[in-house]
């Protein structure tokens, strides 16, 4: 499968715990994006990497959220001290140019 | 502020009943307008990119059009497998993020 892979598909965690999600983009894509989607809403931008550099962050990305893309390949998104409001689908997308994202299937986070 | 509004929120069609979905947008310099299809529990699947007013793209039963203020996704003779949420997004020239609408949930009844 040469698409965007996300792991895990589902994560249930207790409030206050830390969680980490992984995204493996399409191998030749140098741009990587994280979005968050809640039920009935469209995806909302969180952050953007070009190669290993994090070039843009949304104000939605509080200090409890951190994203990395070491070596410009896979990326991780960590949420510390999770809150119930963090429950959402976390989507990763990649692209080679400035348009035409390919999305992964997402990680569904439930904070209980 | 860049924003996207989609209508209707939900649409039920009989199989074979053609219709259109609307995406109105406000953006400070359009780089591109994008249509995605999203099935429950899955990530959005790319359908079309439109770059300038007057442009049209077609794929099977779907046709996307673009004006300076809105885009339409026309569905001709839909089938039950076309049931999904259709998302519209815009990208401004000055930036990398997409601004998504809330989507139109389409149900096609056999």
mmCIF file of C-alpha atoms in Angstrom:
data_model
loop_
_atom_site.group_PDB
_atom_site.id
_atom_site.type_symbol
_atom_site.label_atom_id
_atom_site.label_comp_id
_atom_site.label_asym_id
_atom_site.label_seq_id
_atom_site.Cartn_x
_atom_site.Cartn_y
_atom_site.Cartn_z
ATOM 1 C CA UNK A 1 0.000 0.000 0.000
ATOM 2 C CA UNK A 2 1.582 3.269 -1.096
ATOM 3 C CA UNK A 3 -0.908 5.592 0.593
ATOM 4 C CA UNK A 4 -0.624 7.580 3.820
ATOM 5 C CA UNK A 5 -0.583 5.275 6.846
ATOM 6 C CA UNK A 6 -1.672 6.239 10.325
ATOM 7 C CA UNK A 7 -1.279 4.262 13.514
ATOM 8 C CA UNK A 8 -3.163 3.429 15.621
ATOM 9 C CA UNK A 9 -6.587 3.525 13.966
ATOM 10 C CA UNK A 10 -8.311 3.881 17.306
ATOM 11 C CA UNK A 11 -7.093 4.988 20.725
ATOM 12 C CA UNK A 12 -9.049 5.131 23.949
ATOM 13 C CA UNK A 13 -7.294 6.853 26.814
ATOM 14 C CA UNK A 14 -8.090 8.164 30.249
ATOM 15 C CA UNK A 15 -8.167 11.891 30.835
ATOM 16 C CA UNK A 16 -4.757 13.155 31.857
ATOM 17 C CA UNK A 17 -2.786 10.488 30.010
ATOM 18 C CA UNK A 18 -0.375 11.217 27.165
ATOM 19 C CA UNK A 19 -0.926 9.767 23.693
ATOM 20 C CA UNK A 20 1.218 9.634 20.576
ATOM 21 C CA UNK A 21 0.090 9.038 17.003
ATOM 22 C CA UNK A 22 2.227 8.161 14.027
ATOM 23 C CA UNK A 23 1.892 9.076 10.364
ATOM 24 C CA UNK A 24 3.852 7.579 7.486
ATOM 25 C CA UNK A 25 3.388 9.758 4.388
ATOM 26 C CA UNK A 26 3.733 8.729 0.770
ATOM 27 C CA UNK A 27 7.483 8.216 0.436
ATOM 28 C CA UNK A 28 8.243 10.868 -2.170
ATOM 29 C CA UNK A 29 6.049 13.546 -0.527
ATOM 30 C CA UNK A 30 8.024 16.233 1.292
ATOM 31 C CA UNK A 31 5.019 18.051 2.748
ATOM 32 C CA UNK A 32 3.101 16.650 5.708
ATOM 33 C CA UNK A 33 0.031 18.039 7.449
ATOM 34 C CA UNK A 34 -1.945 17.240 10.578
ATOM 35 C CA UNK A 35 -5.651 18.023 10.814
ATOM 36 C CA UNK A 36 -8.277 17.395 13.478
ATOM 37 C CA UNK A 37 -11.884 16.546 12.682
ATOM 38 C CA UNK A 38 -14.775 16.386 15.116
ATOM 39 C CA UNK A 39 -18.148 14.826 14.359
ATOM 40 C CA UNK A 40 -20.134 16.772 11.780
ATOM 41 C CA UNK A 41 -17.322 19.204 11.082
ATOM 42 C CA UNK A 42 -14.745 19.554 8.371
ATOM 43 C CA UNK A 43 -11.073 18.950 9.128
ATOM 44 C CA UNK A 44 -9.263 21.798 10.931
ATOM 45 C CA UNK A 45 -5.604 22.534 10.294
ATOM 46 C CA UNK A 46 -3.159 21.832 13.114
ATOM 47 C CA UNK A 47 0.350 21.959 11.679
ATOM 48 C CA UNK A 48 2.483 21.629 8.548
ATOM 49 C CA UNK A 49 5.959 20.274 7.846
ATOM 50 C CA UNK A 50 8.126 20.696 4.807
ATOM 51 C CA UNK A 51 10.735 17.974 5.078
ATOM 52 C CA UNK A 52 11.766 18.033 8.759
ATOM 53 C CA UNK A 53 10.938 21.705 9.344
ATOM 54 C CA UNK A 54 7.682 22.607 11.081
ATOM 55 C CA UNK A 55 6.714 25.717 9.145
ATOM 56 C CA UNK A 56 3.210 26.478 10.309
ATOM 57 C CA UNK A 57 1.161 25.867 13.468
ATOM 58 C CA UNK A 58 -2.470 26.661 14.130
ATOM 59 C CA UNK A 59 -3.540 28.437 17.285
ATOM 60 C CA UNK A 60 -5.596 25.268 17.867
ATOM 61 C CA UNK A 61 -2.292 23.579 18.660
ATOM 62 C CA UNK A 62 -2.015 24.341 22.371
ATOM 63 C CA UNK A 63 1.164 23.769 24.361
ATOM 64 C CA UNK A 64 -0.119 20.276 25.211
ATOM 65 C CA UNK A 65 0.299 19.311 21.561
ATOM 66 C CA UNK A 66 3.643 18.680 19.910
ATOM 67 C CA UNK A 67 4.482 17.355 16.488
ATOM 68 C CA UNK A 68 7.770 16.162 15.070
ATOM 69 C CA UNK A 69 9.053 14.906 11.777
ATOM 70 C CA UNK A 70 12.594 13.690 12.335
ATOM 71 C CA UNK A 71 14.577 13.096 9.164
ATOM 72 C CA UNK A 72 11.682 14.383 7.083
ATOM 73 C CA UNK A 73 9.975 11.016 6.826
ATOM 74 C CA UNK A 74 7.332 9.825 9.322
ATOM 75 C CA UNK A 75 5.731 12.215 11.780
ATOM 76 C CA UNK A 76 4.407 11.911 15.313
ATOM 77 C CA UNK A 77 1.745 13.957 17.052
ATOM 78 C CA UNK A 78 1.778 13.844 20.844
ATOM 79 C CA UNK A 79 -0.949 15.120 23.128
ATOM 80 C CA UNK A 80 -0.008 15.528 26.772
ATOM 81 C CA UNK A 81 -2.468 15.546 29.665
ATOM 82 C CA UNK A 82 -5.394 14.664 27.407
ATOM 83 C CA UNK A 83 -8.769 16.309 27.974
ATOM 84 C CA UNK A 84 -12.225 15.156 26.878
ATOM 85 C CA UNK A 85 -12.276 17.981 24.340
ATOM 86 C CA UNK A 86 -9.343 16.338 22.566
ATOM 87 C CA UNK A 87 -11.617 13.503 21.435
ATOM 88 C CA UNK A 88 -11.628 13.675 17.646
ATOM 89 C CA UNK A 89 -10.303 12.089 14.480
ATOM 90 C CA UNK A 90 -6.693 13.107 13.856
ATOM 91 C CA UNK A 91 -5.898 13.109 10.156
ATOM 92 C CA UNK A 92 -2.521 13.180 8.491
ATOM 93 C CA UNK A 93 -2.038 14.193 4.867
ATOM 94 C CA UNK A 94 0.944 14.485 2.577
ATOM 95 C CA UNK A 95 1.695 16.127 -0.747
ATOM 96 C CA UNK A 96 4.560 16.715 -3.137
ATOM 97 C CA UNK A 97 3.538 20.208 -4.133
ATOM 98 C CA UNK A 98 1.406 22.917 -2.573
ATOM 99 C CA UNK A 99 -1.876 21.309 -3.554
ATOM 100 C CA UNK A 100 -3.490 17.911 -3.852
ATOM 101 C CA UNK A 101 -3.264 16.399 -0.402
ATOM 102 C CA UNK A 102 -3.574 12.660 0.099
ATOM 103 C CA UNK A 103 -5.140 11.892 3.461
ATOM 104 C CA UNK A 104 -4.642 8.868 5.654
ATOM 105 C CA UNK A 105 -7.525 7.035 7.289
ATOM 106 C CA UNK A 106 -7.015 8.865 10.548
ATOM 107 C CA UNK A 107 -6.634 7.991 14.223
ATOM 108 C CA UNK A 108 -9.843 8.125 16.225
ATOM 109 C CA UNK A 109 -9.072 9.351 19.771
ATOM 110 C CA UNK A 110 -11.570 8.906 22.582
ATOM 111 C CA UNK A 111 -10.733 10.442 25.954
ATOM 112 C CA UNK A 112 -12.767 8.980 28.821
ATOM 113 C CA UNK B 1 -10.991 35.714 6.992
ATOM 114 C CA UNK B 2 -10.886 32.726 4.680
ATOM 115 C CA UNK B 3 -13.971 30.566 5.014
ATOM 116 C CA UNK B 4 -16.062 27.961 3.261
ATOM 117 C CA UNK B 5 -19.805 27.343 3.537
ATOM 118 C CA UNK B 6 -21.429 24.236 2.132
ATOM 119 C CA UNK B 7 -25.098 23.628 1.452
ATOM 120 C CA UNK B 8 -27.245 21.750 1.979
ATOM 121 C CA UNK B 9 -26.004 20.071 5.168
ATOM 122 C CA UNK B 10 -27.756 16.867 4.150
ATOM 123 C CA UNK B 11 -29.343 15.651 0.927
ATOM 124 C CA UNK B 12 -31.420 12.553 0.236
ATOM 125 C CA UNK B 13 -31.859 11.519 -3.370
ATOM 126 C CA UNK B 14 -33.572 8.663 -5.095
ATOM 127 C CA UNK B 15 -31.270 6.597 -7.256
ATOM 128 C CA UNK B 16 -31.055 8.330 -10.638
ATOM 129 C CA UNK B 17 -32.213 11.718 -9.299
ATOM 130 C CA UNK B 18 -29.595 14.284 -10.293
ATOM 131 C CA UNK B 19 -28.738 17.240 -8.036
ATOM 132 C CA UNK B 20 -26.023 19.727 -7.088
ATOM 133 C CA UNK B 21 -24.059 20.516 -3.951
ATOM 134 C CA UNK B 22 -22.933 24.076 -3.293
ATOM 135 C CA UNK B 23 -19.685 25.431 -1.846
ATOM 136 C CA UNK B 24 -19.471 29.183 -1.256
ATOM 137 C CA UNK B 25 -16.078 30.568 -0.342
ATOM 138 C CA UNK B 26 -14.277 33.683 0.755
ATOM 139 C CA UNK B 27 -10.526 33.641 0.344
ATOM 140 C CA UNK B 28 -7.816 36.246 -0.024
ATOM 141 C CA UNK B 29 -6.447 35.033 -3.334
ATOM 142 C CA UNK B 30 -7.482 31.554 -4.371
ATOM 143 C CA UNK B 31 -4.747 29.056 -5.050
ATOM 144 C CA UNK B 32 -7.153 26.168 -5.480
ATOM 145 C CA UNK B 33 -10.551 24.758 -4.559
ATOM 146 C CA UNK B 34 -10.747 21.083 -3.721
ATOM 147 C CA UNK B 35 -13.529 18.534 -3.480
ATOM 148 C CA UNK B 36 -13.157 15.453 -1.314
ATOM 149 C CA UNK B 37 -15.400 12.495 -0.570
ATOM 150 C CA UNK B 38 -15.409 11.072 2.952
ATOM 151 C CA UNK B 39 -16.923 7.762 4.001
ATOM 152 C CA UNK B 40 -17.747 7.151 7.683
ATOM 153 C CA UNK B 41 -14.661 6.441 9.776
ATOM 154 C CA UNK B 42 -12.263 7.127 6.909
ATOM 155 C CA UNK B 43 -10.083 9.975 5.769
ATOM 156 C CA UNK B 44 -11.155 12.287 2.948
ATOM 157 C CA UNK B 45 -10.572 10.953 -0.568
ATOM 158 C CA UNK B 46 -9.480 13.447 -3.199
ATOM 159 C CA UNK B 47 -11.893 14.079 -6.075
ATOM 160 C CA UNK B 48 -11.067 17.342 -7.904
ATOM 161 C CA UNK B 49 -8.937 20.454 -7.883
ATOM 162 C CA UNK B 50 -10.160 23.637 -9.568
ATOM 163 C CA UNK B 51 -7.889 26.647 -9.968
ATOM 164 C CA UNK B 52 -9.734 29.384 -11.822
ATOM 165 C CA UNK B 53 -13.260 30.612 -12.523
ATOM 166 C CA UNK B 54 -14.861 28.827 -15.453
ATOM 167 C CA UNK B 55 -12.913 25.628 -14.920
ATOM 168 C CA UNK B 56 -14.776 22.314 -14.915
ATOM 169 C CA UNK B 57 -13.654 18.788 -14.017
ATOM 170 C CA UNK B 58 -15.538 15.499 -14.474
ATOM 171 C CA UNK B 59 -15.198 12.026 -13.048
ATOM 172 C CA UNK B 60 -17.822 9.366 -13.693
ATOM 173 C CA UNK B 61 -21.132 10.757 -12.379
ATOM 174 C CA UNK B 62 -19.513 13.825 -10.773
ATOM 175 C CA UNK B 63 -18.795 17.200 -12.314
ATOM 176 C CA UNK B 64 -17.263 20.131 -10.450
ATOM 177 C CA UNK B 65 -17.504 23.744 -11.587
ATOM 178 C CA UNK B 66 -16.010 26.959 -10.234
ATOM 179 C CA UNK B 67 -16.971 30.628 -10.240
ATOM 180 C CA UNK B 68 -15.324 33.521 -8.408
ATOM 181 C CA UNK B 69 -17.526 32.989 -5.357
ATOM 182 C CA UNK B 70 -18.694 29.390 -5.369
ATOM 183 C CA UNK B 71 -18.281 25.888 -6.654
ATOM 184 C CA UNK B 72 -20.869 23.273 -7.503
ATOM 185 C CA UNK B 73 -20.561 19.523 -7.428
ATOM 186 C CA UNK B 74 -23.123 18.128 -9.828
ATOM 187 C CA UNK B 75 -24.146 14.508 -9.391
ATOM 188 C CA UNK B 76 -25.796 12.942 -12.415
ATOM 189 C CA UNK B 77 -27.950 9.827 -11.998
ATOM 190 C CA UNK B 78 -26.472 8.962 -8.595
ATOM 191 C CA UNK B 79 -26.179 5.410 -7.296
ATOM 192 C CA UNK B 80 -26.323 4.195 -3.675
ATOM 193 C CA UNK B 81 -22.526 3.858 -3.657
ATOM 194 C CA UNK B 82 -22.282 7.625 -4.097
ATOM 195 C CA UNK B 83 -23.615 8.006 -0.555
ATOM 196 C CA UNK B 84 -20.940 9.818 1.486
ATOM 197 C CA UNK B 85 -20.057 13.214 2.897
ATOM 198 C CA UNK B 86 -18.669 15.589 0.288
ATOM 199 C CA UNK B 87 -16.195 18.151 1.571
ATOM 200 C CA UNK B 88 -15.093 21.345 -0.112
ATOM 201 C CA UNK B 89 -11.834 23.091 0.800
ATOM 202 C CA UNK B 90 -9.982 26.186 -0.375
ATOM 203 C CA UNK B 91 -6.319 27.028 -0.242
ATOM 204 C CA UNK B 92 -5.179 30.632 -0.314
ATOM 205 C CA UNK B 93 -2.097 31.716 -2.248
ATOM 206 C CA UNK B 94 -0.494 32.983 0.953
ATOM 207 C CA UNK B 95 -0.382 29.847 3.052
ATOM 208 C CA UNK B 96 -0.286 26.102 3.052
ATOM 209 C CA UNK B 97 -3.376 25.065 4.967
ATOM 210 C CA UNK B 98 -6.748 24.119 3.571
ATOM 211 C CA UNK B 99 -9.952 25.651 4.924
ATOM 212 C CA UNK B 100 -12.699 23.045 4.882
ATOM 213 C CA UNK B 101 -16.445 23.423 4.914
ATOM 214 C CA UNK B 102 -18.582 21.238 7.165
ATOM 215 C CA UNK B 103 -19.601 19.041 4.265
ATOM 216 C CA UNK B 104 -22.794 17.800 2.652
ATOM 217 C CA UNK B 105 -23.992 14.379 3.728
ATOM 218 C CA UNK B 106 -25.445 12.664 0.666
ATOM 219 C CA UNK B 107 -27.706 9.625 0.899
ATOM 220 C CA UNK B 108 -28.823 7.913 -2.293
ATOM 221 C CA UNK B 109 -31.805 5.625 -1.802
ATOM 222 C CA UNK B 110 -32.180 2.582 -4.084
#
